[in-house]
mmCIF file of C-alpha atoms in Angstrom:
data_model
loop_
_atom_site.group_PDB
_atom_site.id
_atom_site.type_symbol
_atom_site.label_atom_id
_atom_site.label_comp_id
_atom_site.label_asym_id
_atom_site.label_seq_id
_atom_site.Cartn_x
_atom_site.Cartn_y
_atom_site.Cartn_z
ATOM 1 C CA UNK A 1120 -153.908 -12.309 -55.417
ATOM 2 C CA UNK A 1121 -151.674 -14.184 -52.992
ATOM 3 C CA UNK A 1122 -151.222 -17.274 -55.210
ATOM 4 C CA UNK A 1123 -147.476 -17.326 -55.943
ATOM 5 C CA UNK A 1124 -147.279 -19.434 -59.122
ATOM 6 C CA UNK A 1125 -149.962 -17.744 -61.222
ATOM 7 C CA UNK A 1126 -149.516 -14.854 -63.618
ATOM 8 C CA UNK A 1127 -151.529 -11.644 -63.309
ATOM 9 C CA UNK A 1128 -153.678 -12.340 -66.372
ATOM 10 C CA UNK A 1129 -154.822 -15.705 -65.037
ATOM 11 C CA UNK A 1130 -155.512 -14.162 -61.628
ATOM 12 C CA UNK A 1131 -157.615 -11.465 -63.304
ATOM 13 C CA UNK A 1132 -159.560 -14.050 -65.314
ATOM 14 C CA UNK A 1133 -160.236 -16.272 -62.300
ATOM 15 C CA UNK A 1134 -161.260 -13.258 -60.205
ATOM 16 C CA UNK A 1135 -163.713 -12.205 -62.926
ATOM 17 C CA UNK A 1136 -165.069 -15.755 -63.197
ATOM 18 C CA UNK A 1137 -165.519 -15.871 -59.407
ATOM 19 C CA UNK A 1138 -167.553 -12.651 -59.542
ATOM 20 C CA UNK A 1139 -169.888 -14.217 -62.117
ATOM 21 C CA UNK A 1140 -170.196 -17.349 -59.958
ATOM 22 C CA UNK A 1141 -171.073 -15.219 -56.918
ATOM 23 C CA UNK A 1142 -173.623 -13.170 -58.890
ATOM 24 C CA UNK A 1143 -175.198 -16.311 -60.362
ATOM 25 C CA UNK A 1144 -175.625 -17.898 -56.922
ATOM 26 C CA UNK A 1145 -177.044 -14.666 -55.518
ATOM 27 C CA UNK A 1146 -179.476 -14.537 -58.429
ATOM 28 C CA UNK A 1147 -180.760 -18.047 -57.621
ATOM 29 C CA UNK A 1148 -181.703 -16.786 -54.156
ATOM 30 C CA UNK A 1149 -182.743 -13.259 -55.185
ATOM 31 C CA UNK A 1150 -185.507 -14.400 -57.506
ATOM 32 C CA UNK A 1151 -187.120 -16.349 -54.631
ATOM 33 C CA UNK A 1152 -186.336 -14.197 -51.598
ATOM 34 C CA UNK A 1153 -185.455 -10.682 -52.783
ATOM 35 C CA UNK A 1154 -183.014 -8.921 -50.469
ATOM 36 C CA UNK A 1155 -180.133 -11.003 -49.099
ATOM 37 C CA UNK A 1156 -177.178 -10.505 -46.752
ATOM 38 C CA UNK A 1157 -174.400 -9.108 -48.944
ATOM 39 C CA UNK A 1158 -170.959 -10.663 -48.451
ATOM 40 C CA UNK A 1159 -168.433 -8.058 -49.540
ATOM 41 C CA UNK A 1160 -165.319 -9.773 -48.124
ATOM 42 C CA UNK A 1161 -163.982 -13.042 -46.767
ATOM 43 C CA UNK A 1162 -164.523 -13.594 -43.040
ATOM 44 C CA UNK A 1163 -162.111 -15.268 -40.663
ATOM 45 C CA UNK A 1164 -163.406 -18.469 -39.083
ATOM 46 C CA UNK A 1165 -162.958 -16.884 -35.647
ATOM 47 C CA UNK A 1166 -164.816 -13.691 -36.458
ATOM 48 C CA UNK A 1167 -168.209 -12.876 -35.030
ATOM 49 C CA UNK A 1168 -170.411 -11.112 -37.499
ATOM 50 C CA UNK A 1169 -174.042 -10.356 -38.100
ATOM 51 C CA UNK A 1170 -175.033 -9.499 -41.641
ATOM 52 C CA UNK A 1171 -178.470 -7.937 -41.952
ATOM 53 C CA UNK A 1172 -180.684 -8.726 -44.913
ATOM 54 C CA UNK A 1173 -180.214 -6.014 -47.540
ATOM 55 C CA UNK A 1174 -183.027 -4.441 -49.513
ATOM 56 C CA UNK A 1175 -184.113 -5.984 -52.812
ATOM 57 C CA UNK A 1176 -182.687 -2.971 -54.638
ATOM 58 C CA UNK A 1177 -179.291 -3.201 -52.899
ATOM 59 C CA UNK A 1178 -179.125 -6.917 -53.710
ATOM 60 C CA UNK A 1179 -179.916 -6.312 -57.389
ATOM 61 C CA UNK A 1180 -177.299 -3.553 -57.550
ATOM 62 C CA UNK A 1181 -174.735 -5.848 -55.867
ATOM 63 C CA UNK A 1182 -175.194 -8.537 -58.545
ATOM 64 C CA UNK A 1183 -175.120 -5.980 -61.379
ATOM 65 C CA UNK A 1184 -171.890 -4.447 -60.020
ATOM 66 C CA UNK A 1185 -170.225 -7.874 -59.808
ATOM 67 C CA UNK A 1186 -171.232 -8.686 -63.388
ATOM 68 C CA UNK A 1187 -170.124 -5.288 -64.718
ATOM 69 C CA UNK A 1188 -166.734 -5.687 -63.025
ATOM 70 C CA UNK A 1189 -166.327 -9.176 -64.482
ATOM 71 C CA UNK A 1190 -167.343 -8.116 -68.009
ATOM 72 C CA UNK A 1191 -164.913 -5.171 -67.878
ATOM 73 C CA UNK A 1192 -161.968 -7.506 -67.186
ATOM 74 C CA UNK A 1193 -159.886 -7.792 -70.357
ATOM 75 C CA UNK A 1194 -158.555 -11.222 -69.302
ATOM 76 C CA UNK A 1195 -162.081 -12.679 -69.385
ATOM 77 C CA UNK A 1196 -162.667 -14.037 -72.911
ATOM 78 C CA UNK A 1197 -165.874 -13.324 -74.817
ATOM 79 C CA UNK A 1198 -166.360 -17.046 -75.538
ATOM 80 C CA UNK A 1199 -164.601 -20.351 -74.909
ATOM 81 C CA UNK A 1200 -163.882 -20.723 -78.613
ATOM 82 C CA UNK A 1201 -163.508 -24.198 -80.074
ATOM 83 C CA UNK A 1202 -162.157 -25.694 -76.832
ATOM 84 C CA UNK A 1203 -165.557 -25.646 -75.135
ATOM 85 C CA UNK A 1204 -165.435 -29.346 -74.196
ATOM 86 C CA UNK A 1205 -162.292 -28.834 -72.121
ATOM 87 C CA UNK A 1206 -163.426 -25.505 -70.648
ATOM 88 C CA UNK A 1207 -167.166 -26.154 -70.402
ATOM 89 C CA UNK A 1208 -168.635 -24.615 -67.280
ATOM 90 C CA UNK A 1209 -166.178 -21.689 -67.245
ATOM 91 C CA UNK A 1210 -167.719 -18.239 -67.307
ATOM 92 C CA UNK A 1211 -167.081 -15.748 -70.112
ATOM 93 C CA UNK A 1212 -167.753 -12.087 -70.811
ATOM 94 C CA UNK A 1213 -170.812 -13.164 -72.823
ATOM 95 C CA UNK A 1214 -172.080 -15.124 -69.811
ATOM 96 C CA UNK A 1215 -171.542 -12.131 -67.493
ATOM 97 C CA UNK A 1216 -173.376 -9.770 -69.852
ATOM 98 C CA UNK A 1217 -176.229 -12.226 -70.473
ATOM 99 C CA UNK A 1218 -176.671 -12.907 -66.761
ATOM 100 C CA UNK A 1219 -176.851 -9.157 -66.166
ATOM 101 C CA UNK A 1220 -179.756 -9.044 -68.661
ATOM 102 C CA UNK A 1221 -181.490 -11.851 -66.750
ATOM 103 C CA UNK A 1222 -180.937 -10.177 -63.366
ATOM 104 C CA UNK A 1223 -182.337 -6.908 -64.694
ATOM 105 C CA UNK A 1224 -185.316 -8.671 -66.259
ATOM 106 C CA UNK A 1225 -186.282 -10.044 -62.848
ATOM 107 C CA UNK A 1226 -185.382 -6.775 -61.106
ATOM 108 C CA UNK A 1227 -187.636 -4.818 -63.492
ATOM 109 C CA UNK A 1228 -190.527 -7.287 -63.328
ATOM 110 C CA UNK A 1229 -193.610 -6.897 -61.100
ATOM 111 C CA UNK A 1230 -192.051 -9.506 -58.815
ATOM 112 C CA UNK A 1231 -190.109 -6.641 -57.188
ATOM 113 C CA UNK A 1232 -191.080 -3.551 -59.174
ATOM 114 C CA UNK A 1233 -194.742 -3.034 -58.267
ATOM 115 C CA UNK A 1234 -197.064 -2.289 -55.360
ATOM 116 C CA UNK A 1235 -197.249 -4.815 -52.527
ATOM 117 C CA UNK A 1236 -199.832 -5.520 -49.872
ATOM 118 C CA UNK A 1237 -198.747 -3.554 -46.818
ATOM 119 C CA UNK A 1238 -201.243 -5.052 -44.365
ATOM 120 C CA UNK A 1239 -199.537 -5.924 -41.062
ATOM 121 C CA UNK A 1240 -197.405 -7.788 -40.239
ATOM 122 C CA UNK A 1241 -195.206 -7.334 -43.293
ATOM 123 C CA UNK A 1242 -191.645 -6.792 -42.039
ATOM 124 C CA UNK A 1243 -190.008 -7.733 -45.368
ATOM 125 C CA UNK A 1244 -192.326 -5.324 -47.218
ATOM 126 C CA UNK A 1245 -191.762 -2.454 -44.787
ATOM 127 C CA UNK A 1246 -187.977 -3.021 -44.936
ATOM 128 C CA UNK A 1247 -188.147 -3.195 -48.756
ATOM 129 C CA UNK A 1248 -186.569 -6.625 -48.852
ATOM 130 C CA UNK A 1249 -189.144 -7.977 -51.314
ATOM 131 C CA UNK A 1250 -189.843 -4.834 -53.357
ATOM 132 C CA UNK A 1251 -188.467 -1.344 -54.036
ATOM 133 C CA UNK A 1252 -191.188 0.650 -52.329
ATOM 134 C CA UNK A 1253 -192.912 1.681 -55.563
ATOM 135 C CA UNK A 1254 -192.867 1.103 -59.298
ATOM 136 C CA UNK A 1255 -189.844 2.483 -61.154
ATOM 137 C CA UNK A 1256 -189.731 2.359 -64.968
ATOM 138 C CA UNK A 1257 -185.957 2.967 -64.907
ATOM 139 C CA UNK A 1258 -185.442 -0.744 -64.200
ATOM 140 C CA UNK A 1259 -186.968 -1.567 -67.605
ATOM 141 C CA UNK A 1260 -184.760 1.035 -69.295
ATOM 142 C CA UNK A 1261 -181.684 -0.503 -67.672
ATOM 143 C CA UNK A 1262 -182.793 -3.981 -68.765
ATOM 144 C CA UNK A 1263 -183.248 -2.803 -72.361
ATOM 145 C CA UNK A 1264 -179.828 -1.103 -72.297
ATOM 146 C CA UNK A 1265 -178.118 -4.247 -70.981
ATOM 147 C CA UNK A 1266 -179.754 -6.359 -73.700
ATOM 148 C CA UNK A 1267 -178.727 -3.860 -76.376
ATOM 149 C CA UNK A 1268 -175.123 -3.875 -75.088
ATOM 150 C CA UNK A 1269 -175.067 -7.676 -75.157
ATOM 151 C CA UNK A 1270 -176.330 -7.899 -78.741
ATOM 152 C CA UNK A 1271 -173.903 -5.182 -79.860
ATOM 153 C CA UNK A 1272 -171.020 -7.250 -78.423
ATOM 154 C CA UNK A 1273 -172.460 -10.411 -79.978
ATOM 155 C CA UNK A 1274 -172.574 -8.763 -83.387
ATOM 156 C CA UNK A 1275 -168.972 -7.595 -83.003
ATOM 157 C CA UNK A 1276 -167.543 -10.829 -81.574
ATOM 158 C CA UNK A 1277 -169.825 -13.658 -82.755
ATOM 159 C CA UNK A 1278 -169.320 -17.080 -81.194
ATOM 160 C CA UNK A 1279 -172.967 -17.711 -80.349
ATOM 161 C CA UNK A 1280 -176.018 -18.431 -82.504
ATOM 162 C CA UNK A 1281 -179.209 -20.468 -82.488
ATOM 163 C CA UNK A 1282 -179.019 -24.157 -83.381
ATOM 164 C CA UNK A 1283 -180.920 -24.336 -86.663
ATOM 165 C CA UNK A 1284 -182.778 -27.275 -88.183
ATOM 166 C CA UNK A 1285 -181.152 -28.687 -91.312
ATOM 167 C CA UNK A 1286 -184.524 -28.746 -93.097
ATOM 168 C CA UNK A 1287 -188.158 -27.814 -92.480
ATOM 169 C CA UNK A 1288 -189.227 -31.272 -91.272
ATOM 170 C CA UNK A 1289 -190.383 -32.506 -87.886
ATOM 171 C CA UNK A 1290 -187.382 -34.836 -87.663
ATOM 172 C CA UNK A 1291 -184.916 -32.007 -88.383
ATOM 173 C CA UNK A 1292 -186.529 -29.725 -85.791
ATOM 174 C CA UNK A 1293 -186.396 -32.546 -83.219
ATOM 175 C CA UNK A 1294 -182.738 -33.168 -84.035
ATOM 176 C CA UNK A 1295 -181.852 -29.460 -83.655
ATOM 177 C CA UNK A 1296 -183.712 -29.275 -80.340
ATOM 178 C CA UNK A 1297 -182.015 -32.477 -79.147
ATOM 179 C CA UNK A 1298 -178.555 -31.136 -80.042
ATOM 180 C CA UNK A 1299 -179.240 -27.795 -78.362
ATOM 181 C CA UNK A 1300 -180.874 -28.957 -75.136
ATOM 182 C CA UNK A 1301 -179.848 -32.573 -74.550
ATOM 183 C CA UNK A 1302 -176.584 -33.459 -76.281
ATOM 184 C CA UNK A 1303 -175.159 -29.907 -76.141
ATOM 185 C CA UNK A 1304 -172.159 -30.958 -78.194
ATOM 186 C CA UNK A 1305 -170.763 -28.122 -80.355
ATOM 187 C CA UNK A 1306 -173.690 -26.074 -79.086
ATOM 188 C CA UNK A 1307 -173.511 -22.469 -80.223
ATOM 189 C CA UNK A 1308 -176.468 -21.457 -78.011
ATOM 190 C CA UNK A 1309 -174.931 -22.149 -74.597
ATOM 191 C CA UNK A 1310 -173.874 -19.001 -72.742
ATOM 192 C CA UNK A 1311 -173.703 -20.620 -69.296
ATOM 193 C CA UNK A 1312 -173.100 -24.354 -69.249
ATOM 194 C CA UNK A 1313 -174.546 -26.237 -66.304
ATOM 195 C CA UNK A 1314 -174.594 -29.781 -67.718
ATOM 196 C CA UNK A 1315 -172.114 -32.334 -68.995
ATOM 197 C CA UNK A 1316 -172.138 -32.924 -72.749
ATOM 198 C CA UNK A 1317 -173.221 -36.390 -73.811
ATOM 199 C CA UNK A 1318 -173.721 -38.535 -76.887
ATOM 200 C CA UNK A 1319 -177.003 -39.758 -78.296
#
């Protein structure tokens, strides 16, 4: 917000993109470790601080909140449009909504949403850093709702679709797969780009 030569719409878009970046990095750790220390603000280099490890539930809710806030930002475009080569790697509303589906899929899964061995010593289990304390079917309902919301937006806005084979031959299927997962040029499947486009 303190950048002087940037208009409010660009600030809003970059703030929303940053929230998706933060949520995506948290998700990479969450799926392996569960609860994480939650950074809610920037810290001064001189500050002394101790951030405790949050519960798995609080960490999941933190990521979901960040993604909801990003997706609700009107300055964040649904897709990158036809200029995806120039803007590849930038996050969109579609990426925020899709990542929310992925977060909720893991959050609802037995990885966190089931009974755990409570035999001592199990500090992370007792502190609910690797599970929620019991099974809760509401996580699956929330996952289904997030997926439904994403596909409703997709139907309304378009911009993404599966890369289809040009014919029902092995060569055509290989070519479609190669374009979708290796070349990635003019790829209508990519919601979150993590690779550089190439030529084959």
